[in-house]
Tab-separated table of C-alpha atoms in Angstrom:
chain	number	residue	atom	x	y	z
A	21	UNK	CA	89.958	106.281	92.859
A	22	UNK	CA	92.152	107.969	90.476
A	23	UNK	CA	92.068	107.561	86.448
A	24	UNK	CA	94.683	107.439	83.981
A	25	UNK	CA	94.536	109.711	80.428
A	26	UNK	CA	96.735	111.587	77.484
A	27	UNK	CA	96.435	114.702	77.437
A	28	UNK	CA	97.147	117.174	74.292
A	29	UNK	CA	99.275	120.446	76.614
A	30	UNK	CA	97.949	122.465	73.707
A	31	UNK	CA	98.392	125.842	76.057
A	32	UNK	CA	101.495	126.801	73.502
A	33	UNK	CA	102.303	125.359	69.682
A	34	UNK	CA	106.084	124.638	69.441
A	35	UNK	CA	107.762	125.617	65.361
A	36	UNK	CA	106.444	122.810	63.803
A	37	UNK	CA	103.243	123.425	65.232
A	38	UNK	CA	102.932	119.929	67.158
A	39	UNK	CA	102.310	120.175	70.934
A	40	UNK	CA	103.584	118.003	73.735
A	41	UNK	CA	101.939	114.700	75.106
A	42	UNK	CA	101.715	114.433	78.345
A	43	UNK	CA	100.381	111.326	80.874
A	44	UNK	CA	97.104	113.344	82.795
A	45	UNK	CA	95.848	111.810	86.236
A	46	UNK	CA	91.953	112.780	87.637
A	47	UNK	CA	90.460	112.159	90.785
A	48	UNK	CA	87.300	112.826	92.619
A	49	UNK	CA	86.109	115.902	92.260
A	50	UNK	CA	88.048	116.959	88.875
A	51	UNK	CA	91.249	117.513	89.476
A	52	UNK	CA	94.277	116.848	87.829
A	53	UNK	CA	97.878	117.145	87.282
A	54	UNK	CA	100.233	116.432	84.063
A	55	UNK	CA	102.740	114.908	83.803
A	56	UNK	CA	105.768	114.880	81.004
A	57	UNK	CA	107.017	111.450	79.492
A	58	UNK	CA	110.301	110.265	79.555
A	59	UNK	CA	110.577	111.169	76.295
A	60	UNK	CA	109.797	113.981	74.525
A	61	UNK	CA	106.776	113.570	72.919
A	62	UNK	CA	104.712	116.120	70.620
A	63	UNK	CA	102.129	115.968	67.950
A	64	UNK	CA	99.714	117.208	66.292
A	65	UNK	CA	96.126	117.714	66.658
A	66	UNK	CA	95.610	115.284	63.711
A	67	UNK	CA	98.025	112.997	64.890
A	68	UNK	CA	96.682	113.191	68.370
A	69	UNK	CA	93.190	111.697	67.646
A	70	UNK	CA	94.563	108.677	65.073
A	71	UNK	CA	96.830	107.763	67.947
A	72	UNK	CA	93.991	107.305	70.504
A	73	UNK	CA	91.741	106.120	67.505
A	74	UNK	CA	91.036	101.977	67.103
A	75	UNK	CA	92.790	102.020	63.313
A	76	UNK	CA	96.304	102.491	64.109
A	77	UNK	CA	98.451	102.347	60.958
A	78	UNK	CA	101.536	104.782	61.380
A	79	UNK	CA	104.601	103.414	62.390
A	80	UNK	CA	105.752	106.311	64.619
A	81	UNK	CA	102.961	106.213	65.727
A	82	UNK	CA	102.372	103.131	66.780
A	83	UNK	CA	105.351	103.123	68.672
A	84	UNK	CA	104.065	106.392	70.303
A	85	UNK	CA	101.092	104.697	71.518
A	86	UNK	CA	102.882	101.305	72.458
A	87	UNK	CA	105.159	103.786	75.252
A	88	UNK	CA	102.466	105.579	76.649
A	89	UNK	CA	100.663	102.365	76.787
A	90	UNK	CA	102.778	100.543	79.205
A	91	UNK	CA	103.495	104.323	80.327
A	92	UNK	CA	100.309	104.407	81.429
A	93	UNK	CA	99.892	100.814	82.269
A	94	UNK	CA	102.673	101.548	84.700
A	95	UNK	CA	101.144	104.719	86.556
A	96	UNK	CA	97.815	103.007	87.357
A	97	UNK	CA	99.568	99.937	88.744
A	98	UNK	CA	100.751	102.620	91.031
A	99	UNK	CA	97.434	104.279	91.638
A	100	UNK	CA	95.837	100.286	92.405
A	101	UNK	CA	98.539	100.103	94.455
A	102	UNK	CA	98.133	103.608	96.568
A	103	UNK	CA	93.929	102.910	96.734
A	104	UNK	CA	92.134	104.420	99.511
A	105	UNK	CA	96.246	106.029	100.338
A	106	UNK	CA	96.350	108.329	96.847
A	107	UNK	CA	97.739	111.246	96.775
A	108	UNK	CA	99.988	113.679	94.532
A	109	UNK	CA	103.146	113.559	96.441
A	110	UNK	CA	102.208	110.174	96.566
A	111	UNK	CA	101.641	108.925	92.960
A	112	UNK	CA	105.208	110.852	92.511
A	113	UNK	CA	107.104	110.435	94.360
A	114	UNK	CA	106.416	105.959	93.639
A	115	UNK	CA	105.797	106.603	89.667
A	116	UNK	CA	108.662	109.466	88.956
A	117	UNK	CA	110.411	107.020	91.290
A	118	UNK	CA	111.295	110.049	93.697
A	119	UNK	CA	113.069	108.352	96.959
A	120	UNK	CA	112.552	111.268	98.405
A	121	UNK	CA	109.546	111.884	98.639
A	122	UNK	CA	108.782	108.406	99.145
A	123	UNK	CA	110.593	109.060	102.609
A	124	UNK	CA	108.661	112.087	103.454
A	125	UNK	CA	105.668	110.155	103.217
A	126	UNK	CA	106.496	106.684	105.036
A	127	UNK	CA	103.978	106.382	107.274
A	128	UNK	CA	105.318	105.142	111.153
A	129	UNK	CA	102.132	102.926	111.621
A	130	UNK	CA	101.458	101.358	108.582
A	131	UNK	CA	105.320	101.257	108.014
A	132	UNK	CA	105.253	99.801	111.560
A	133	UNK	CA	102.494	96.907	110.748
A	134	UNK	CA	103.674	95.969	107.083
A	135	UNK	CA	107.221	94.997	108.887
A	136	UNK	CA	105.141	92.939	111.706
A	137	UNK	CA	103.050	91.216	108.453
A	138	UNK	CA	106.651	90.423	106.685
A	139	UNK	CA	107.831	88.955	110.299
A	140	UNK	CA	105.047	87.061	111.178
A	141	UNK	CA	105.715	84.756	106.958
A	142	UNK	CA	109.238	85.168	107.657
A	143	UNK	CA	107.750	83.187	110.197
A	144	UNK	CA	105.445	80.931	108.342
A	145	UNK	CA	102.389	82.295	110.309
A	146	UNK	CA	100.611	82.739	107.387
A	147	UNK	CA	97.189	82.587	108.980
A	148	UNK	CA	99.030	85.824	111.501
A	149	UNK	CA	99.638	87.639	108.816
A	150	UNK	CA	96.404	87.508	106.955
A	151	UNK	CA	94.609	88.189	110.086
A	152	UNK	CA	96.909	91.505	110.166
A	153	UNK	CA	96.869	92.267	106.476
A	154	UNK	CA	92.623	92.122	107.134
A	155	UNK	CA	92.561	94.397	110.591
A	156	UNK	CA	95.092	96.705	109.208
A	157	UNK	CA	93.287	97.434	106.165
A	158	UNK	CA	89.583	97.926	107.976
A	159	UNK	CA	91.562	100.552	109.652
A	160	UNK	CA	93.029	101.876	106.478
A	161	UNK	CA	89.902	102.095	105.167
A	162	UNK	CA	88.298	104.164	108.692
A	163	UNK	CA	92.385	106.766	108.557
A	164	UNK	CA	94.074	106.325	105.676
A	165	UNK	CA	96.373	108.920	106.754
A	166	UNK	CA	96.293	107.454	110.909
A	167	UNK	CA	99.575	108.927	112.503
A	168	UNK	CA	101.066	107.987	115.616
A	169	UNK	CA	99.119	111.571	117.114
A	170	UNK	CA	96.224	110.324	116.020
A	171	UNK	CA	96.145	106.765	118.584
A	172	UNK	CA	93.839	108.562	120.750
A	173	UNK	CA	90.808	107.131	122.864
A	174	UNK	CA	88.945	109.247	120.872
A	175	UNK	CA	90.241	107.156	117.616
A	176	UNK	CA	89.113	104.129	118.902
A	177	UNK	CA	85.574	104.946	120.029
A	178	UNK	CA	84.859	106.861	116.568
A	179	UNK	CA	86.439	103.340	114.738
A	180	UNK	CA	84.182	100.854	116.633
A	181	UNK	CA	81.758	103.472	116.180
A	182	UNK	CA	82.618	103.180	112.495
A	183	UNK	CA	83.324	99.329	112.040
A	184	UNK	CA	79.610	98.395	113.505
A	185	UNK	CA	77.783	100.683	111.924
A	186	UNK	CA	78.929	98.424	108.986
A	187	UNK	CA	77.752	95.095	110.296
A	188	UNK	CA	80.292	93.804	111.740
A	189	UNK	CA	79.834	92.007	114.922
A	190	UNK	CA	81.180	92.781	118.370
A	191	UNK	CA	82.763	89.921	119.087
A	192	UNK	CA	85.241	90.527	115.156
A	193	UNK	CA	85.707	93.639	116.838
A	194	UNK	CA	87.023	93.081	119.665
A	195	UNK	CA	89.927	90.523	117.582
A	196	UNK	CA	90.115	93.436	115.589
A	197	UNK	CA	91.350	95.699	118.840
A	198	UNK	CA	93.821	92.504	119.578
A	199	UNK	CA	95.194	92.857	116.755
A	200	UNK	CA	95.356	96.506	116.387
A	201	UNK	CA	96.851	96.501	120.534
A	202	UNK	CA	99.987	94.258	119.759
A	203	UNK	CA	101.108	97.029	116.637
A	204	UNK	CA	100.309	99.436	119.739
A	205	UNK	CA	102.868	98.166	121.401
A	206	UNK	CA	105.154	97.300	119.230
A	207	UNK	CA	104.909	101.050	118.253
A	208	UNK	CA	105.565	101.893	121.222
A	209	UNK	CA	109.133	100.334	121.876
A	210	UNK	CA	109.670	102.638	118.637
A	211	UNK	CA	108.470	105.951	118.670
A	212	UNK	CA	105.112	106.518	121.435
A	213	UNK	CA	105.888	107.375	124.884
A	214	UNK	CA	103.366	104.729	127.280
A	215	UNK	CA	101.703	107.528	128.999
A	216	UNK	CA	99.697	108.492	125.425
A	217	UNK	CA	98.427	104.596	124.760
A	218	UNK	CA	95.171	104.469	124.529
A	219	UNK	CA	93.828	100.672	125.644
A	220	UNK	CA	93.112	100.302	129.571
A	221	UNK	CA	89.743	100.912	131.629
A	222	UNK	CA	87.168	103.376	130.650
A	223	UNK	CA	87.130	105.405	134.565
A	224	UNK	CA	90.220	106.024	133.619
A	225	UNK	CA	90.327	107.973	130.414
A	226	UNK	CA	91.401	105.407	128.633
A	227	UNK	CA	89.940	102.843	125.702
A	228	UNK	CA	88.040	99.774	127.223
A	229	UNK	CA	87.655	97.293	123.989
A	230	UNK	CA	84.312	95.978	123.807
A	231	UNK	CA	83.454	92.164	125.242
A	232	UNK	CA	80.456	90.584	123.441
A	233	UNK	CA	77.774	90.522	126.331
A	234	UNK	CA	78.583	93.506	128.075
A	235	UNK	CA	77.535	97.453	127.829
A	236	UNK	CA	79.989	99.458	124.908
A	237	UNK	CA	78.297	102.728	125.887
A	238	UNK	CA	80.697	105.432	125.322
């Protein structure tokens, strides 16, 4: 999970001896990216230490802290919403409000799935909406960047192995695949060739949805 903090960029001092104050986002593996605030903020090293202290009395620094705390909170909200789907590009798209990046990063599989869930809610089928949402998050956890081209019989086999390996039952797997199949049927009408449909008979090279009590060896 990504984390956010304040960063005093000391690579180049300004004429008055201050340095730009920025937001820094860390991810696993010590990767990080720095982002400038909408306001031009610059502090000395002493001021930066005071800003990060608990007993802040300077009014100017208090104003800066309120603003930066709000921006940190906004960044954390974006990170939490993205969850396992976090990438710096997606973070920037939402945090910086870059509509072009948001559009470029749209995922046809999960966008279609989200819309299907929203339609269920509009029809007040809240139980079904919750079920489809639960299945979607399971698939997202297995493959966060799932694309239409990834949906193959082999993908279904790998998801089955992963799902059952986490202690889930065959009956639950069957229910999840029935829900997933419904979404694929919706996707086929918009984006996918019927020839690429992954479900069917195993002896025809397709993925056959497991039935409790029946062998599922692949």
